[in-house]
CSV table of C-alpha atoms and ligand atoms in Angstrom, one decimal:
chain,number,residue,atom,x,y,z
A,1,MET,CA,3.0,12.7,-134.8
A,2,ARG,CA,2.2,9.1,-135.5
A,3,VAL,CA,1.1,9.1,-139.1
A,4,VAL,CA,-0.4,6.0,-140.7
A,5,VAL,CA,-0.4,6.1,-144.5
A,6,ILE,CA,-2.7,3.6,-146.2
A,7,GLY,CA,-1.3,2.7,-149.6
A,8,GLY,CA,1.9,4.8,-149.4
A,9,SER,CA,4.2,3.0,-151.8
A,10,GLY,CA,2.6,4.2,-155.1
A,11,HIS,CA,2.8,7.4,-157.1
A,12,VAL,CA,2.1,9.8,-154.3
A,13,GLY,CA,3.5,7.8,-151.4
A,14,THR,CA,6.9,7.6,-153.1
A,15,TYR,CA,7.2,11.3,-152.3
A,16,LEU,CA,4.9,11.7,-149.3
A,17,VAL,CA,6.4,9.1,-147.0
A,18,PRO,CA,10.0,10.5,-147.2
A,19,ARG,CA,8.6,14.0,-146.7
A,20,LEU,CA,6.7,12.9,-143.6
A,21,VAL,CA,9.8,11.2,-142.1
A,22,GLU,CA,12.0,14.3,-142.9
A,23,ALA,CA,9.4,16.4,-141.1
A,24,GLY,CA,10.0,14.3,-138.0
A,25,HIS,CA,6.8,12.2,-138.0
A,26,GLU,CA,6.7,8.6,-136.9
A,27,VAL,CA,5.4,6.9,-140.0
A,28,THR,CA,3.6,3.5,-140.4
A,29,HIS,CA,2.9,2.3,-143.9
A,30,VAL,CA,0.0,-0.1,-144.6
A,31,SER,CA,0.0,-2.1,-147.8
A,32,ARG,CA,0.0,-5.6,-149.2
A,33,SER,CA,3.8,-5.5,-149.8
A,34,ARG,CA,3.3,-6.2,-153.5
A,35,ARG,CA,5.2,-3.2,-154.7
A,36,THR,CA,8.0,-0.9,-153.7
A,37,PRO,CA,8.2,2.9,-154.2
A,38,TYR,CA,9.2,4.2,-157.6
A,39,GLN,CA,12.4,5.6,-156.1
A,40,PRO,CA,14.5,4.4,-153.1
A,41,HIS,CA,14.9,6.8,-150.2
A,42,ALA,CA,16.8,6.2,-147.0
A,43,ALA,CA,13.7,7.5,-145.1
A,44,TRP,CA,12.0,4.2,-145.7
A,45,LYS,CA,14.4,2.5,-143.2
A,46,SER,CA,12.7,4.3,-140.4
A,47,VAL,CA,9.1,3.5,-141.6
A,48,GLN,CA,7.2,0.8,-139.9
A,49,HIS,CA,5.4,-1.5,-142.4
A,50,VAL,CA,2.2,-3.3,-141.6
A,51,MET,CA,1.1,-5.8,-144.2
A,52,MET,CA,-2.7,-5.7,-144.8
A,53,ASP,CA,-5.0,-6.3,-147.7
A,54,ARG,CA,-7.7,-3.7,-147.3
A,55,ALA,CA,-10.3,-5.6,-149.3
A,56,ALA,CA,-9.8,-8.8,-147.3
A,57,GLU,CA,-9.8,-6.9,-144.0
A,58,GLU,CA,-12.9,-4.9,-144.9
A,59,ALA,CA,-14.7,-8.1,-145.8
A,60,ALA,CA,-13.9,-9.5,-142.4
A,61,GLY,CA,-14.8,-6.1,-140.7
A,62,SER,CA,-11.4,-5.8,-139.3
A,63,PHE,CA,-9.7,-3.1,-141.4
A,64,GLY,CA,-10.9,0.0,-139.4
A,65,PRO,CA,-10.2,-1.6,-136.0
A,66,ARG,CA,-6.7,-2.7,-137.2
A,67,ILE,CA,-5.9,0.9,-138.3
A,68,ARG,CA,-7.2,2.2,-135.0
A,69,SER,CA,-5.0,-0.2,-133.1
A,70,LEU,CA,-2.0,1.5,-134.6
A,71,GLN,CA,-2.9,4.5,-132.5
A,72,PRO,CA,-2.4,7.1,-135.1
A,73,ASP,CA,-2.6,10.9,-134.6
A,74,VAL,CA,-3.0,11.3,-138.4
A,75,VAL,CA,-4.4,8.8,-141.0
A,76,ILE,CA,-3.7,9.4,-144.7
A,77,ASP,CA,-6.0,7.2,-146.8
A,78,MET,CA,-4.6,7.0,-150.3
A,79,ILE,CA,-6.8,4.2,-151.6
A,80,CYS,CA,-10.5,4.6,-150.7
A,81,PHE,CA,-12.8,4.0,-153.7
A,82,THR,CA,-16.2,3.4,-152.3
A,83,LEU,CA,-18.5,5.1,-149.9
A,84,GLU,CA,-18.9,1.8,-148.0
A,85,SER,CA,-15.2,1.6,-147.5
A,86,ALA,CA,-15.0,5.2,-146.3
A,87,CYS,CA,-17.8,4.7,-143.8
A,88,HIS,CA,-16.1,1.5,-142.4
A,89,LEU,CA,-12.9,3.4,-141.7
A,90,VAL,CA,-14.5,6.5,-140.3
A,91,GLU,CA,-16.6,4.5,-137.9
A,92,ALA,CA,-13.5,2.9,-136.5
A,93,LEU,CA,-11.6,6.2,-136.2
A,94,ARG,CA,-14.3,8.6,-134.9
A,95,GLY,CA,-12.9,10.5,-131.9
A,96,GLU,CA,-9.6,8.7,-132.2
A,97,VAL,CA,-7.5,10.8,-134.6
A,98,GLN,CA,-6.4,14.4,-134.9
A,99,HIS,CA,-6.6,14.5,-138.6
A,100,PHE,CA,-8.0,12.2,-141.3
A,101,LEU,CA,-6.8,12.9,-144.8
A,102,GLN,CA,-8.3,11.3,-147.9
A,103,CYS,CA,-7.1,11.2,-151.5
A,104,GLY,CA,-9.9,12.0,-153.9
A,105,THR,CA,-9.8,13.0,-157.5
A,106,ILE,CA,-10.8,15.9,-159.8
A,107,TRP,CA,-13.2,13.4,-161.4
A,108,VAL,CA,-15.6,14.4,-158.6
A,109,HIS,CA,-16.5,17.1,-161.2
A,110,GLY,CA,-18.3,16.2,-164.3
A,111,PRO,CA,-18.5,18.6,-167.3
A,112,SER,CA,-17.1,22.1,-166.4
A,113,VAL,CA,-19.3,25.2,-166.3
A,114,GLN,CA,-17.1,28.1,-165.5
A,115,VAL,CA,-13.4,27.5,-165.7
A,116,PRO,CA,-11.1,27.1,-163.9
A,117,THR,CA,-13.5,25.0,-161.8
A,118,THR,CA,-13.5,25.8,-158.1
A,119,GLU,CA,-14.2,23.4,-155.3
A,120,GLU,CA,-17.5,25.3,-154.7
A,121,GLN,CA,-19.0,24.2,-158.0
A,122,PRO,CA,-21.9,21.7,-157.6
A,123,ARG,CA,-20.7,18.2,-158.3
A,124,ARG,CA,-22.0,16.5,-161.5
A,125,PRO,CA,-19.8,13.4,-161.6
A,126,PHE,CA,-20.2,10.6,-164.2
A,127,GLY,CA,-18.7,7.2,-164.3
A,128,GLU,CA,-18.6,4.9,-161.3
A,129,TYR,CA,-15.2,6.1,-160.1
A,130,GLY,CA,-16.1,9.8,-160.0
A,131,ILE,CA,-19.5,9.1,-158.6
A,132,GLN,CA,-18.1,7.0,-155.7
A,133,LYS,CA,-15.3,9.6,-155.0
A,134,ALA,CA,-17.9,12.4,-155.0
A,135,ALA,CA,-20.1,10.4,-152.6
A,136,ILE,CA,-17.1,9.8,-150.3
A,137,GLU,CA,-16.3,13.6,-150.4
A,138,ALA,CA,-19.9,14.5,-149.6
A,139,TYR,CA,-20.0,12.0,-146.7
A,140,LEU,CA,-16.7,13.2,-145.2
A,141,LEU,CA,-17.5,16.9,-145.5
A,142,ASN,CA,-20.9,16.2,-143.8
A,143,GLU,CA,-19.3,14.2,-141.0
A,144,ALA,CA,-16.7,17.0,-140.6
A,145,ARG,CA,-19.1,19.9,-140.5
A,146,ARG,CA,-21.9,18.2,-138.5
A,147,HIS,CA,-20.1,15.8,-136.3
A,148,GLY,CA,-16.5,17.3,-136.1
A,149,LEU,CA,-14.7,14.5,-137.9
A,150,PRO,CA,-11.3,16.1,-138.6
A,151,ALA,CA,-11.3,15.3,-142.3
A,152,THR,CA,-9.6,16.9,-145.3
A,153,ILE,CA,-9.9,15.7,-148.9
A,154,LEU,CA,-7.3,16.4,-151.6
A,155,HIS,CA,-8.3,16.0,-155.2
A,156,PRO,CA,-5.3,15.4,-157.5
A,157,GLY,CA,-5.3,15.7,-161.3
A,158,HIS,CA,-3.5,13.3,-163.6
A,159,ILE,CA,-0.5,12.3,-161.5
A,160,VAL,CA,2.8,12.4,-163.3
A,161,GLY,CA,6.4,11.5,-162.3
A,162,PRO,CA,9.4,9.5,-163.3
A,163,GLY,CA,8.7,5.8,-163.4
A,164,TRP,CA,5.4,5.5,-165.2
A,165,GLU,CA,3.6,6.7,-168.4
A,166,PRO,CA,2.0,10.1,-168.1
A,167,LEU,CA,-1.3,10.9,-169.7
A,168,ASN,CA,-0.2,11.8,-173.3
A,169,PRO,CA,-1.3,14.5,-175.7
A,170,ALA,CA,-3.8,12.2,-177.3
A,171,GLY,CA,-5.5,11.7,-174.0
A,172,HIS,CA,-4.4,8.1,-173.3
A,173,PHE,CA,-1.4,6.4,-171.9
A,174,ASN,CA,0.4,4.7,-174.9
A,175,PRO,CA,3.9,6.2,-174.7
A,176,ARG,CA,4.3,5.6,-178.5
A,177,VAL,CA,2.6,9.0,-178.9
A,178,PHE,CA,5.7,10.7,-177.5
A,179,THR,CA,7.9,8.7,-179.9
A,180,GLN,CA,5.7,9.9,-182.8
A,181,LEU,CA,6.2,13.5,-181.7
A,182,ALA,CA,9.9,13.0,-181.1
A,183,HIS,CA,10.3,11.6,-184.7
A,184,GLY,CA,8.2,14.4,-186.3
A,185,GLU,CA,5.6,11.9,-187.3
A,186,GLU,CA,2.0,12.9,-187.8
A,187,LEU,CA,-0.2,12.6,-184.8
A,188,ALA,CA,-4.0,12.5,-185.1
A,189,LEU,CA,-6.0,14.2,-182.3
A,190,PRO,CA,-9.7,14.0,-181.7
A,191,ASN,CA,-11.9,16.9,-182.6
A,192,LEU,CA,-10.1,20.3,-182.6
A,193,GLY,CA,-7.6,19.3,-180.0
A,194,MET,CA,-9.1,22.0,-177.7
A,195,GLU,CA,-10.2,19.6,-175.0
A,196,THR,CA,-8.2,19.9,-171.8
A,197,VAL,CA,-6.2,17.7,-169.4
A,198,HIS,CA,-4.9,18.7,-166.0
A,199,HIS,CA,-1.7,17.1,-164.7
A,200,VAL,CA,0.1,17.4,-161.4
A,201,HIS,CA,3.5,16.1,-160.3
A,202,ALA,CA,3.3,13.4,-157.7
A,203,ASP,CA,5.7,15.4,-155.5
A,204,ASP,CA,3.3,18.4,-155.6
A,205,VAL,CA,0.5,16.1,-154.4
A,206,ALA,CA,2.8,15.0,-151.6
A,207,GLN,CA,3.5,18.7,-150.8
A,208,ALA,CA,-0.3,19.4,-150.6
A,209,PHE,CA,-0.7,16.6,-148.0
A,210,MET,CA,2.1,18.0,-146.0
A,211,GLN,CA,0.6,21.5,-146.2
A,212,ALA,CA,-2.8,20.2,-145.2
A,213,ILE,CA,-1.2,18.6,-142.1
A,214,ALA,CA,0.7,21.8,-141.3
A,215,ASN,CA,-2.3,24.0,-141.8
A,216,ARG,CA,-4.7,21.7,-140.0
A,217,SER,CA,-7.1,24.5,-138.7
A,218,THR,CA,-7.8,25.8,-142.2
A,219,ALA,CA,-7.8,22.3,-143.8
A,220,LEU,CA,-10.4,20.7,-141.6
A,221,GLY,CA,-13.8,20.1,-143.2
A,222,GLU,CA,-12.5,21.2,-146.6
A,223,SER,CA,-11.6,19.7,-149.9
A,224,PHE,CA,-8.9,21.1,-152.3
A,225,HIS,CA,-7.9,20.6,-155.9
A,226,VAL,CA,-4.3,19.5,-156.2
A,227,VAL,CA,-3.2,20.2,-159.7
A,228,SER,CA,-0.6,22.1,-161.6
A,229,PRO,CA,-1.1,25.9,-162.0
A,230,ALA,CA,-2.8,25.4,-165.4
A,231,ALA,CA,-4.5,22.8,-167.6
A,232,LEU,CA,-3.3,22.0,-171.1
A,233,THR,CA,-5.3,21.7,-174.3
A,234,LEU,CA,-4.4,18.5,-176.2
A,235,ARG,CA,-3.3,20.5,-179.2
A,236,GLY,CA,-1.1,22.8,-177.1
A,237,TYR,CA,0.3,19.9,-175.2
A,238,ALA,CA,1.2,18.1,-178.5
A,239,GLU,CA,2.8,21.2,-179.9
A,240,ALA,CA,4.9,21.8,-176.7
A,241,MET,CA,6.1,18.2,-176.7
A,242,ALA,CA,7.1,18.4,-180.3
A,243,ALA,CA,9.0,21.6,-179.7
A,244,TRP,CA,10.7,19.9,-176.7
A,245,PHE,CA,11.9,17.3,-179.1
A,246,SER,CA,13.0,20.1,-181.6
A,247,GLN,CA,10.4,18.9,-184.1
A,248,PRO,CA,7.5,20.6,-185.8
A,249,ALA,CA,4.2,19.4,-184.6
A,250,ARG,CA,2.5,17.6,-187.5
A,251,LEU,CA,-1.0,17.4,-186.2
A,252,ARG,CA,-4.2,16.1,-187.9
A,253,PHE,CA,-7.6,16.6,-186.5
A,254,MET,CA,-10.5,14.2,-186.8
A,255,GLY,CA,-14.0,14.0,-185.5
A,256,TRP,CA,-14.4,11.6,-182.6
A,257,GLU,CA,-16.1,8.7,-184.4
A,258,GLU,CA,-13.3,8.6,-187.0
A,259,TRP,CA,-10.5,9.2,-184.6
A,260,ARG,CA,-11.6,6.4,-182.3
A,261,THR,CA,-11.1,3.9,-185.1
A,262,THR,CA,-7.4,4.9,-185.4
A,263,VAL,CA,-6.5,3.7,-181.9
A,264,SER,CA,-7.2,0.6,-179.7
A,265,GLU,CA,-10.4,0.3,-177.8
A,266,GLU,CA,-8.5,0.7,-174.5
A,267,GLU,CA,-6.9,3.9,-175.8
A,268,ALA,CA,-10.2,5.3,-177.1
A,269,ASN,CA,-11.9,4.6,-173.8
A,270,ALA,CA,-9.1,6.4,-171.9
A,271,THR,CA,-9.2,9.4,-174.2
A,272,TRP,CA,-13.0,9.6,-174.1
A,273,ASP,CA,-12.9,9.5,-170.3
A,274,HIS,CA,-10.4,12.4,-170.3
A,275,ILE,CA,-11.9,14.6,-173.0
A,276,ALA,CA,-15.5,14.1,-171.7
A,277,HIS,CA,-14.2,15.5,-168.4
A,278,SER,CA,-11.9,18.1,-169.9
A,279,PRO,CA,-10.7,19.2,-166.5
A,280,ASN,CA,-9.5,22.7,-165.8
A,281,CYS,CA,-9.3,23.2,-162.0
A,282,SER,CA,-8.4,26.1,-159.9
A,283,ILE,CA,-5.8,25.9,-157.2
A,284,ALA,CA,-6.6,29.2,-155.7
A,285,LYS,CA,-8.2,27.7,-152.6
A,286,ALA,CA,-5.3,25.4,-151.8
A,287,GLN,CA,-2.9,28.3,-152.4
A,288,ARG,CA,-4.9,30.6,-150.1
A,289,LEU,CA,-5.6,28.2,-147.2
A,290,LEU,CA,-2.8,25.7,-147.4
A,291,ASP,CA,0.0,27.8,-149.0
A,292,TYR,CA,0.2,25.1,-151.7
A,293,GLN,CA,2.9,26.2,-154.2
A,294,PRO,CA,3.3,23.6,-156.9
A,295,ARG,CA,6.9,23.3,-158.1
A,296,TYR,CA,6.0,21.9,-161.5
A,297,SER,CA,3.9,23.2,-164.4
A,298,SER,CA,2.0,20.5,-166.3
A,299,LEU,CA,4.7,20.5,-169.0
A,300,GLN,CA,7.6,20.5,-166.5
A,301,ALA,CA,6.1,17.4,-164.8
A,302,VAL,CA,5.6,15.7,-168.2
A,303,TYR,CA,9.1,16.5,-169.4
A,304,GLU,CA,10.5,14.9,-166.3
A,305,ALA,CA,8.4,11.8,-166.8
A,306,VAL,CA,9.2,11.5,-170.5
A,307,SER,CA,12.9,12.0,-169.8
A,308,TRP,CA,12.7,8.9,-167.6
A,309,LEU,CA,10.9,7.0,-170.3
A,310,ILE,CA,13.6,8.0,-172.8
A,311,GLU,CA,16.3,6.8,-170.4
A,312,HIS,CA,14.5,3.5,-170.0
A,313,LYS,CA,14.0,3.2,-173.7
A,314,VAL,CA,10.2,3.2,-173.6
A,315,VAL,CA,10.2,6.4,-175.7
A,316,GLU,CA,12.7,6.8,-178.6
A,317,ASN,CA,13.9,10.3,-179.4
B,1,LIG,N1,-3.1,8.0,-160.7
B,1,LIG,C1,-3.7,9.2,-161.0
B,1,LIG,O1,-3.5,9.8,-162.0
B,1,LIG,C2,-4.8,9.7,-160.0
B,1,LIG,C3,-5.4,10.9,-160.3
B,1,LIG,C4,-6.3,11.4,-159.4
B,1,LIG,C5,-6.5,10.8,-158.2
B,1,LIG,N2,-5.9,9.6,-157.9
B,1,LIG,C6,-6.1,9.0,-156.6
B,1,LIG,O2,-4.9,8.7,-156.0
B,1,LIG,C7,-5.0,7.6,-155.1
B,1,LIG,C8,-4.0,6.6,-155.4
B,1,LIG,O3,-2.8,7.1,-155.1
B,1,LIG,P1,-1.5,6.6,-155.9
B,1,LIG,O4,-1.7,6.9,-157.3
B,1,LIG,O5,-0.3,7.2,-155.2
B,1,LIG,O6,-1.6,5.1,-155.6
B,1,LIG,P2,-1.0,3.9,-156.4
B,1,LIG,O7,0.2,4.3,-157.2
B,1,LIG,O8,-2.1,3.2,-157.2
B,1,LIG,O9,-0.5,2.9,-155.3
B,1,LIG,C9,-1.5,2.2,-154.5
B,1,LIG,C10,-0.9,1.9,-153.1
B,1,LIG,O10,-1.9,1.2,-152.3
B,1,LIG,C11,-1.4,-0.1,-152.0
B,1,LIG,N3,-2.6,-1.0,-152.1
B,1,LIG,C12,-3.3,-1.2,-153.3
B,1,LIG,N4,-4.3,-2.1,-153.0
B,1,LIG,C13,-4.2,-2.4,-151.7
B,1,LIG,C14,-5.0,-3.2,-150.8
B,1,LIG,N5,-6.0,-3.9,-151.3
B,1,LIG,N6,-4.7,-3.2,-149.5
B,1,LIG,C15,-3.6,-2.5,-149.0
B,1,LIG,N7,-2.8,-1.7,-149.8
B,1,LIG,C16,-3.1,-1.6,-151.1
B,1,LIG,C17,-0.3,-0.3,-153.0
B,1,LIG,O11,0.7,-1.2,-152.4
B,1,LIG,P3,0.6,-2.8,-152.6
B,1,LIG,O12,0.2,-3.1,-154.1
B,1,LIG,O13,1.9,-3.3,-152.3
B,1,LIG,O14,-0.5,-3.3,-151.7
B,1,LIG,C18,0.3,1.1,-153.1
B,1,LIG,O15,1.1,1.4,-151.9
B,1,LIG,C19,-6.4,7.1,-155.3
B,1,LIG,O16,-7.3,7.5,-154.3
B,1,LIG,C20,-6.8,7.7,-156.7
B,1,LIG,O17,-8.2,7.8,-156.8
B,1,LIG,C21,-5.0,9.1,-158.8
């Protein structure tokens, strides 16, 4: 099939585009050409690249028509962040594609009720990003179920892989936390460290997109969580990382207001965003309907990412 991937040179696209090529699809990649994939792959030689700035094209009203003119069978939209943006693309592609796949986020959920959270739980998003992503999901599912738009939405957790900093056991992205654990230094965690995070390896997200395409009939009109088999508590994550470095975990727990003063404002904001969500999502639906079989546990994904950070001297062990 002719597959157009919008924003395919990032975390997920690094793995997804080669998988699409290997499966025999004719792939067109749309991006601004500012960045290259995290890892080289020979498959990129057979990928057609179309340079486009989505924001500029949308402002001119030409983004959807330009994607349509590529005559895709399948469109994978990795970078849609507003309802307006989704509507613009859908209007151009209506009746023109066999499958329209969108990358969402588990932030479509707000605070959990019963965990692991299933896709059936009512959405209670907070924060502009999650609110917009939930609105996009609701719009696409409505279009699919009422008007036959062949849409599928995949909701990744915290995406991890070699080449960038994974969400760390303190709930933010400063890689220094891994060095502290590697050196057996004390690490302060907010509250009791029992709030949760839910990672996923980027290649498992790519796998889920492939499985959704391969299982089109059960994927249409549905959204799926794409996370590792199990979420981690911050405390358990810190302990496991310390053990991986053959160190005892020297953890200290502080109430939120005190803890936030021990880190930068940026780190505190990132941690608050993660612990206020404390995601813990079920993959049962994706397993059942898409045969999604993640290769990585959360810790395995993080070990791979941190190994890369050690090799590149970002983390000292
Ligand atoms: N990162 C996470 O942990 C996480 C978690 C849950 C969900 N998500 C979702 O994952 C999706 C992002 O996927 P990703 O993390 O693989 O992407 P990413 O690493 O952020 O890469 C973004 C891709 O989009 C292209 N791009 C960015 N701005 C563009 C523009 N204005 N016009 C055209 N192309 C543009 C980039 O290439 P150029 O810069 O060269 O244009 C690149 O190919 C989003 O929908 C996000 O909500 C991410």
